PDB file of C-alpha atoms in Angstrom:
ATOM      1  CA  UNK D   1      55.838-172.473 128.346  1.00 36.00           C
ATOM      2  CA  UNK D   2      54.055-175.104 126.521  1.00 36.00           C
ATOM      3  CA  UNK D   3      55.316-176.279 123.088  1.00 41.00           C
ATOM      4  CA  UNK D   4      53.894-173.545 120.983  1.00 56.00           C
ATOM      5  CA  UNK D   5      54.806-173.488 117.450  1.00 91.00           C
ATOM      6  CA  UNK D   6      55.345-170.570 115.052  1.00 96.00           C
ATOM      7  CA  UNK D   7      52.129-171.989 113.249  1.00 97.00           C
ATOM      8  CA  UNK D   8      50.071-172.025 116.300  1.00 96.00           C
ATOM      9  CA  UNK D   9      50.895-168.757 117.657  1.00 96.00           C
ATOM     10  CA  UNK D  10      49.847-166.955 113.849  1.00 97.00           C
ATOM     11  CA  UNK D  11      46.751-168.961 114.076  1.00 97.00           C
ATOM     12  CA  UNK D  12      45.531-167.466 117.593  1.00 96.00           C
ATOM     13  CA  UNK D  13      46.983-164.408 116.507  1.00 96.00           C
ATOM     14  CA  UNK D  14      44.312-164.260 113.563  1.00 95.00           C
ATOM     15  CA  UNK D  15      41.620-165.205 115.724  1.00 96.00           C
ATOM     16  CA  UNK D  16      42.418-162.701 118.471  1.00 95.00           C
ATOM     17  CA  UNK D  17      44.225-159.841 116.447  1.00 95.00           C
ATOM     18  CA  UNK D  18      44.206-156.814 118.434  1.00 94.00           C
ATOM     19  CA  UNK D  19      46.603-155.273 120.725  1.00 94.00           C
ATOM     20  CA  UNK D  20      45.414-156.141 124.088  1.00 96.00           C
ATOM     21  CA  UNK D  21      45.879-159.731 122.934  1.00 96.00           C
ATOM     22  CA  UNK D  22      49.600-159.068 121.346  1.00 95.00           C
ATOM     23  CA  UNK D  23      50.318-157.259 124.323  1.00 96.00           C
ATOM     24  CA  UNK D  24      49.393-160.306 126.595  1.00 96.00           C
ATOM     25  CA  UNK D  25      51.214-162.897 124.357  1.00 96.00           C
ATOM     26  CA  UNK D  26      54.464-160.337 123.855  1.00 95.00           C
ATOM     27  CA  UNK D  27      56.970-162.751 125.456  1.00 96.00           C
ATOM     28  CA  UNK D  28      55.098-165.868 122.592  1.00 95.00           C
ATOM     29  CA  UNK D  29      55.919-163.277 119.860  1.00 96.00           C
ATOM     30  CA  UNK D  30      59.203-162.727 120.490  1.00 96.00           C
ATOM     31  CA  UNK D  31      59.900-166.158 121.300  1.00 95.00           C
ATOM     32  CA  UNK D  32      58.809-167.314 118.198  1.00 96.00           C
ATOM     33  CA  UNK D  33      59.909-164.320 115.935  1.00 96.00           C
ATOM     34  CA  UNK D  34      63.375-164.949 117.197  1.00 96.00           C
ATOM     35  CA  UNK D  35      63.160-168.871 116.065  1.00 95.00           C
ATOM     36  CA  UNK D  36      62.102-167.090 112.500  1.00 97.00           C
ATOM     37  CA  UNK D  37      65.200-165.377 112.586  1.00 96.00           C
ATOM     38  CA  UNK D  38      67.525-167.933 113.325  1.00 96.00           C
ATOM     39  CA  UNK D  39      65.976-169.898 110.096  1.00 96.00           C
ATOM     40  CA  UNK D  40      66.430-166.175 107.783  1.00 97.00           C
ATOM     41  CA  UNK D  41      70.283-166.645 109.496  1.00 97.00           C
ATOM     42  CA  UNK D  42      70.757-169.831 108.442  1.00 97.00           C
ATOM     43  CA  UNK D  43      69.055-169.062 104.586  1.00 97.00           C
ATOM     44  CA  UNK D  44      71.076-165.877 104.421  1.00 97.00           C
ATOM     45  CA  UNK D  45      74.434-167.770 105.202  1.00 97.00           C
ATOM     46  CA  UNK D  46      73.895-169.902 102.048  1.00 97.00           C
ATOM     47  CA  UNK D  47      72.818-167.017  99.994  1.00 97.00           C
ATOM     48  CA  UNK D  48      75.985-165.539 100.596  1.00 96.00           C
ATOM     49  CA  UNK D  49      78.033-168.309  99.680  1.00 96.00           C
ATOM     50  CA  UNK D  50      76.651-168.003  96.162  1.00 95.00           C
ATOM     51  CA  UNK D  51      76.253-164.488  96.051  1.00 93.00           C
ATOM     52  CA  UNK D  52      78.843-162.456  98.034  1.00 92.00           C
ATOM     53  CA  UNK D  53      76.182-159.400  98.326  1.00 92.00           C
ATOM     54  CA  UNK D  54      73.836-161.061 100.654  1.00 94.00           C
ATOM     55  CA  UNK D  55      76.727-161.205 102.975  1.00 93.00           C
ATOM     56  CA  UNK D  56      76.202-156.900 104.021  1.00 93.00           C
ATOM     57  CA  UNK D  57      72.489-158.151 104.955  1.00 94.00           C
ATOM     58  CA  UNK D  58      71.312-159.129 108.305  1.00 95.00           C
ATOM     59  CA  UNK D  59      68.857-161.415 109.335  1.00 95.00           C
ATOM     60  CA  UNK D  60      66.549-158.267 110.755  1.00 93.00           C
ATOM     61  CA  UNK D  61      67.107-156.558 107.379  1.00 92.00           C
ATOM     62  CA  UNK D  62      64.733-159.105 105.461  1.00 95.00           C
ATOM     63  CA  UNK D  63      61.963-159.792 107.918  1.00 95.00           C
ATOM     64  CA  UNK D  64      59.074-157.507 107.453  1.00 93.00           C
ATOM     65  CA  UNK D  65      57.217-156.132 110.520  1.00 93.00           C
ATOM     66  CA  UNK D  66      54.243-157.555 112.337  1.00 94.00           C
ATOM     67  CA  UNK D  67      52.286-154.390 112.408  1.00 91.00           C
ATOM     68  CA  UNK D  68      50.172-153.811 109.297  1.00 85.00           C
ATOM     69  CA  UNK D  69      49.854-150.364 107.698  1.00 81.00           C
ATOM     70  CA  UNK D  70      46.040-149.170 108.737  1.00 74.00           C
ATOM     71  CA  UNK D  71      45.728-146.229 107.494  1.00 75.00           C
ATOM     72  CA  UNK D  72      44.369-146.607 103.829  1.00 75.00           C
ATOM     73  CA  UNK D  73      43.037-150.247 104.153  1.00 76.00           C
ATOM     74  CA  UNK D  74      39.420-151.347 105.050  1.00 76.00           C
ATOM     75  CA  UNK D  75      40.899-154.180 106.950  1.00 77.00           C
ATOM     76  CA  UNK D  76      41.702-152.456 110.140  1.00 81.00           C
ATOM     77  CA  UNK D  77      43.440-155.237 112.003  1.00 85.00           C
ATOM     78  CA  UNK D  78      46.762-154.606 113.094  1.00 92.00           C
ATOM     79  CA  UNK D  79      49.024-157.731 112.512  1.00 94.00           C
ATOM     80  CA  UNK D  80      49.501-159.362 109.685  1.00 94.00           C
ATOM     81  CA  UNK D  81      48.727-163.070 110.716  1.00 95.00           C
ATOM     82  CA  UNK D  82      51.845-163.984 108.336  1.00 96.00           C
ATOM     83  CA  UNK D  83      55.775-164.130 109.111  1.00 97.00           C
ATOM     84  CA  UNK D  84      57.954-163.593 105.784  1.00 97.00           C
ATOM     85  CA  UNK D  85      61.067-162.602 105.000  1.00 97.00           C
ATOM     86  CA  UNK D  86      62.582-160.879 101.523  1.00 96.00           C
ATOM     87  CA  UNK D  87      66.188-161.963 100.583  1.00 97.00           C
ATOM     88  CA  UNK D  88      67.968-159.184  97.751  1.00 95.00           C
ATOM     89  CA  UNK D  89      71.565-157.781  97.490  1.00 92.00           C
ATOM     90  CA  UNK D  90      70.868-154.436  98.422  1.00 86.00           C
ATOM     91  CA  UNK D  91      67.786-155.462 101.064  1.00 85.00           C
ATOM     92  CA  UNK D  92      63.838-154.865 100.764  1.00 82.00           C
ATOM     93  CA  UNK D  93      63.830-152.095  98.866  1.00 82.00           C
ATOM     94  CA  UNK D  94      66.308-153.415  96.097  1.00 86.00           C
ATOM     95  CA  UNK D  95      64.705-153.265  92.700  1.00 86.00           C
ATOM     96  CA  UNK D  96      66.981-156.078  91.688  1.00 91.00           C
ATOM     97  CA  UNK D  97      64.926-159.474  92.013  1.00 95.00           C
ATOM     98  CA  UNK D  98      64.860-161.539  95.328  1.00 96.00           C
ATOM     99  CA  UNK D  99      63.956-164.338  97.126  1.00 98.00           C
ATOM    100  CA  UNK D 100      60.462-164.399  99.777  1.00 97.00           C
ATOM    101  CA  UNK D 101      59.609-167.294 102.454  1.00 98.00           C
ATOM    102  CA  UNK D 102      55.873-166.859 103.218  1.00 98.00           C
ATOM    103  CA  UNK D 103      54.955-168.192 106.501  1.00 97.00           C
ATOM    104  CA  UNK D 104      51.418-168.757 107.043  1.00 97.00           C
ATOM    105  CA  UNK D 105      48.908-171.509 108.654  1.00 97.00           C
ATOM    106  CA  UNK D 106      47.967-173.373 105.377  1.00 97.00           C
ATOM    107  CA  UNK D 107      49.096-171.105 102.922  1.00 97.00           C
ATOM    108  CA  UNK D 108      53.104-170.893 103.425  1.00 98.00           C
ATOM    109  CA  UNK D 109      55.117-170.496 100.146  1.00 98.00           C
ATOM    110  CA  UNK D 110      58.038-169.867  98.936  1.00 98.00           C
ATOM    111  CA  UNK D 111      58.929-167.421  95.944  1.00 97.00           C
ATOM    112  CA  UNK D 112      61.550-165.517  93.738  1.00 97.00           C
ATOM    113  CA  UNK D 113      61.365-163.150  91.028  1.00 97.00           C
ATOM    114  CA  UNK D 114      60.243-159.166  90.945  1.00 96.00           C
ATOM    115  CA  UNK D 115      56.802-158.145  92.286  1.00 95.00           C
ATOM    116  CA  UNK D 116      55.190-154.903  90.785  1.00 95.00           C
ATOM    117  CA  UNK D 117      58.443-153.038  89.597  1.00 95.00           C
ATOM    118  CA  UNK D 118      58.602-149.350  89.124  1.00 95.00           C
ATOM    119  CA  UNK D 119      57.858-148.520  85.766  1.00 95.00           C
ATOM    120  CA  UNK D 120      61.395-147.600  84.150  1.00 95.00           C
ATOM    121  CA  UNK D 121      62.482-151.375  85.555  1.00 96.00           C
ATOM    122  CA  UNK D 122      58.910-152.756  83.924  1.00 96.00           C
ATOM    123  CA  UNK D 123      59.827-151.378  80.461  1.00 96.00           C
ATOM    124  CA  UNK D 124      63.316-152.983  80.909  1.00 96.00           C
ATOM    125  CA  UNK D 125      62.140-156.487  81.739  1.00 97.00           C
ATOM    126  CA  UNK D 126      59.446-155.996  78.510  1.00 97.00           C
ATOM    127  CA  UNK D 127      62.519-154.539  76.596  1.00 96.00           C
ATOM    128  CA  UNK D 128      64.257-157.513  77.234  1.00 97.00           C
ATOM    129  CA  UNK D 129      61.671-159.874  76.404  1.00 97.00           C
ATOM    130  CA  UNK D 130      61.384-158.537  73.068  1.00 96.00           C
ATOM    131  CA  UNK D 131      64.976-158.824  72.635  1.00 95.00           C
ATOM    132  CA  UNK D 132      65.128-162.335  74.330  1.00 96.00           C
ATOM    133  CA  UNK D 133      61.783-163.834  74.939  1.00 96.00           C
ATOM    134  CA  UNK D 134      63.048-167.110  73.309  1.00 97.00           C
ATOM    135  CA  UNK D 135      65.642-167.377  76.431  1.00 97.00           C
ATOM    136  CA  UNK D 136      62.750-166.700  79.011  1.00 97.00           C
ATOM    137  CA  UNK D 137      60.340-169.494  76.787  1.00 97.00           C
ATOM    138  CA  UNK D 138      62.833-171.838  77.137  1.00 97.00           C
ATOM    139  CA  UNK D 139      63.568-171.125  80.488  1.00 97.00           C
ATOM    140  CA  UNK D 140      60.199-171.198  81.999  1.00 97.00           C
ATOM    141  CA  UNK D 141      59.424-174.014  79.748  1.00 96.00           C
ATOM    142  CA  UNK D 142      62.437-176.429  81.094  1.00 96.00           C
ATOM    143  CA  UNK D 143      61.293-179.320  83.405  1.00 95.00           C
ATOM    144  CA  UNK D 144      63.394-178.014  86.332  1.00 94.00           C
ATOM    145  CA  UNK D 145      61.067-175.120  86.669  1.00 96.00           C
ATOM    146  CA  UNK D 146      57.970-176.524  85.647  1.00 95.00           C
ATOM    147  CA  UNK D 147      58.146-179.456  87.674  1.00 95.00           C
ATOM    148  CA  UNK D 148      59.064-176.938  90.830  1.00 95.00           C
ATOM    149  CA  UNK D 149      57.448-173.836  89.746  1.00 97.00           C
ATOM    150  CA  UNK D 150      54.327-174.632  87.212  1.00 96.00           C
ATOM    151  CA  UNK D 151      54.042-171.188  85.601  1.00 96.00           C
ATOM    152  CA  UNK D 152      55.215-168.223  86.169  1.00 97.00           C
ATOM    153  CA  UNK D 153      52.732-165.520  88.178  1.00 96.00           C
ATOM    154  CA  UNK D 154      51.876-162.447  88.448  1.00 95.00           C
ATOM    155  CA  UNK D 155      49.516-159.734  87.672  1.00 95.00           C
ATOM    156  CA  UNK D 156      48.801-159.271  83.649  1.00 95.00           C
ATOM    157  CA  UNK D 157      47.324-156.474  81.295  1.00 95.00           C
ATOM    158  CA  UNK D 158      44.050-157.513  79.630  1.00 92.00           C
ATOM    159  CA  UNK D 159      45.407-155.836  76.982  1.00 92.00           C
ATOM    160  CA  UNK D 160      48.817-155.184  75.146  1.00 93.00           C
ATOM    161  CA  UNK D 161      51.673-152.958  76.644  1.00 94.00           C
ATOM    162  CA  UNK D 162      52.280-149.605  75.207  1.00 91.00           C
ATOM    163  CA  UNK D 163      54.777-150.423  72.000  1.00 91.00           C
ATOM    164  CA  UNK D 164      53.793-153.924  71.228  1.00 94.00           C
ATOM    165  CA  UNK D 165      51.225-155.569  69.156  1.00 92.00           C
ATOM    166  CA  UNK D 166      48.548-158.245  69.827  1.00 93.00           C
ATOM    167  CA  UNK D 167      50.641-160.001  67.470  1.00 93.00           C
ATOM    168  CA  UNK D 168      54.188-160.303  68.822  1.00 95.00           C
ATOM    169  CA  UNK D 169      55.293-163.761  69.869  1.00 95.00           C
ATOM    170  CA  UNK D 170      55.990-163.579  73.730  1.00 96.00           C
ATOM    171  CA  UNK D 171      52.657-160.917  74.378  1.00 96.00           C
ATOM    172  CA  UNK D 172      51.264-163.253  77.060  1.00 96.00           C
ATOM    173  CA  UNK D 173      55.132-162.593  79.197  1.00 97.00           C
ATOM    174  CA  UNK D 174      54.586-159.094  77.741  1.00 97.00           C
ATOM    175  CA  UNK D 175      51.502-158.511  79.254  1.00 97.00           C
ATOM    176  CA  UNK D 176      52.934-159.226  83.015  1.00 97.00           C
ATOM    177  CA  UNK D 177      53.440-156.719  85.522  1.00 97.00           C
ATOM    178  CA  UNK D 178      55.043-158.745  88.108  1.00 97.00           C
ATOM    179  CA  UNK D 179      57.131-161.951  87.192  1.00 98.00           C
ATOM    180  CA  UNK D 180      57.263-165.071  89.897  1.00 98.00           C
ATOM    181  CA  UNK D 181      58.172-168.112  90.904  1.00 98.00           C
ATOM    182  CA  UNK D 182      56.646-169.623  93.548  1.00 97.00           C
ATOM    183  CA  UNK D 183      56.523-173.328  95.396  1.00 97.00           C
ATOM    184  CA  UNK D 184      54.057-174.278  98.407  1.00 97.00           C
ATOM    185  CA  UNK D 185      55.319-175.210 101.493  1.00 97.00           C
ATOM    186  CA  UNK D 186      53.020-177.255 103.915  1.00 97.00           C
ATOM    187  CA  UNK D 187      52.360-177.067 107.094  1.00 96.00           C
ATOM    188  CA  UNK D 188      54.888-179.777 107.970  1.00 95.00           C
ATOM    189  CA  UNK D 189      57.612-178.147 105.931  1.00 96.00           C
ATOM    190  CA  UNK D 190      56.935-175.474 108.712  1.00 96.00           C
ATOM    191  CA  UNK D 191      57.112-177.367 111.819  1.00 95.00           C
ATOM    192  CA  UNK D 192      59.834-179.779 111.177  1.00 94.00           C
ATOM    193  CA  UNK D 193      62.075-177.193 109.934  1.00 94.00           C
ATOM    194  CA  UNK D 194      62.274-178.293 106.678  1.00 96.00           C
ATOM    195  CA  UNK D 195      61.391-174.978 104.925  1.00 96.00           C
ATOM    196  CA  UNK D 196      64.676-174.169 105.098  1.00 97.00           C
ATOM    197  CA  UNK D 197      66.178-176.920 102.946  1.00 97.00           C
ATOM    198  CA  UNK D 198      63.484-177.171 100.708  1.00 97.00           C
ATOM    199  CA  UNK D 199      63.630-172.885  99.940  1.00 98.00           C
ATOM    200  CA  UNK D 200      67.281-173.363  99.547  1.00 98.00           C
ATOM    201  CA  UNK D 201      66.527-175.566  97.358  1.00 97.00           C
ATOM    202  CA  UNK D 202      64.072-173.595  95.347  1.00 98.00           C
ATOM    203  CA  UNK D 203      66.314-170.431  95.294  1.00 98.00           C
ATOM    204  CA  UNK D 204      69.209-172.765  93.831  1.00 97.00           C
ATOM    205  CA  UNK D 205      66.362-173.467  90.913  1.00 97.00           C
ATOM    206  CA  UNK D 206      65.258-170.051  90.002  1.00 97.00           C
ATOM    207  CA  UNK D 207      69.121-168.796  89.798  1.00 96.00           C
ATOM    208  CA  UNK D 208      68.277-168.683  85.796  1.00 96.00           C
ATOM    209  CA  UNK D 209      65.421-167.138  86.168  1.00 97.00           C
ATOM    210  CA  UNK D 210      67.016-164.510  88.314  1.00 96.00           C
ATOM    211  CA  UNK D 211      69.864-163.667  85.896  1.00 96.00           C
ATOM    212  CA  UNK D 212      67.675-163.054  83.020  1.00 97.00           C
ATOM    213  CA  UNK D 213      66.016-160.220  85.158  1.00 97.00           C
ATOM    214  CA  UNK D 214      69.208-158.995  85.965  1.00 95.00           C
ATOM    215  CA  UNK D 215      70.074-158.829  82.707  1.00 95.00           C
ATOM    216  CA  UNK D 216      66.743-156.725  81.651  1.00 95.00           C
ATOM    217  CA  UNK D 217      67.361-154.413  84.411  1.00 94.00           C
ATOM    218  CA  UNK D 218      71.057-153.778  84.157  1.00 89.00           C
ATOM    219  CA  UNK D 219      70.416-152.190  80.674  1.00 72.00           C
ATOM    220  CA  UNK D 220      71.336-148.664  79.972  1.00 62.00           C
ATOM    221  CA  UNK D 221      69.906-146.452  77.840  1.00 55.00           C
ATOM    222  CA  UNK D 222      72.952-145.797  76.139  1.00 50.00           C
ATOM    223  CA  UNK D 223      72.522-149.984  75.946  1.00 49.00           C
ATOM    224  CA  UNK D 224      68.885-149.683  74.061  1.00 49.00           C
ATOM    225  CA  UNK D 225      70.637-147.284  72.042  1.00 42.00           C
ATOM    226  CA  UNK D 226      73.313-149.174  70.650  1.00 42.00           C
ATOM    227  CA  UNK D 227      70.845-152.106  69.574  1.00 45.00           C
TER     228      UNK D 227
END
């Protein structure tokens, strides 16, 4: 087979996404989703050496499928022209915060942080910012994630969250809804392999970031009650 890169085969696989055309590239797929997984391997190795709970994960546990979910989208085709892969102790559907390599032709990232929690973990994250928003400030305000990072994303309220006032000194990290770090990866990173290191890399930087989530959501309510 010629010398197809994972980048190459998600490009056709945009232009030609259907089936008939998956079904006649199956053995292209594979060959290439399997080189995916031996790079979600080698970045779930590491993760485990820091964080003896990524160890009960497999490499199969944190790559989402190829098949997109149809049913209630306008966009009826049925691959996602993406490869990514989600990284948290207690796998995809963790509401701890994780670790994402995005995998696509000129638009490959990679990211860390909670997307869209539930709402009782949402309150806890804004608890804790009213608690602590100086920590997160200083946090996301320290050159080692700005100069990685730039700021952190997500989805925001217009207006204020239910409980706190236009007024209150962190509202603009009040107002998020989802809270993330991301970092682009070219197309190079891609090819050569280099994603790996350089996510590594990235997840090493937004440990800090990841323990002050923690913190929010490991609050109890008997917690909230006591301060």
């Amino acid at each position: 087979m010629p010398n197809k890169d994972l980048l190459t085969f998600l490009t056709e696989l945009s232009i030609n996404n259907s089936k008939e055309w998956m079904d006649e590239n199956r053995s292209w797929y594979e060959q290439e989703k399997a080189s995916f997984l031996e790079s979600v391997a080698e970045i779930l190795a590491q993760l485990s050496k820091w964080q003896p709970g990524f160890s009960e994960l497999r490499p199969k546990d944190c790559v989402f499928r190829q098949n997109r979910d149809i049913r209630f989208s306008a966009n009826k085709a049925p691959y996602k022209s993406n490869m990514a892969a989600y990284f948290s102790v207690g796998g995809k559907k963790s509401e701890g915060p994780g670790y994402y390599v995005h995998v696509q032709p000129g638009g490959s990232f990679v990211g860390g942080g909670i997307w869209m929690p539930p709402a009782p973990i949402l309150k806890k994250i804004r608890q804790e910012i009213d608690y602590s928003g100086e920590e997160l400030q200083n946090l996301l305000l320290s050159p080692e994630i700005k100069e990685n990072f730039g700021e952190m994303q997500g989805a925001k309220l217009k207006t204020s969250p239910k409980g706190f006032g236009n007024d209150h000194q962190y509202i603009e990290y009040l107002r998020y809804k989802s809270f993330i770090l991301s970092h682009p990866l070219s197309d190079e990173d891609i090819r050569s392999g280099a994603y790996v290191a350089i996510s590594l890399e990235a997840f090493s930087k937004m440990m800090p970031f990841h323990a002050f989530l923690n913190k929010a959501i490991s609050t109890t309510d008997e917690d909230d009650i006591l301060l």
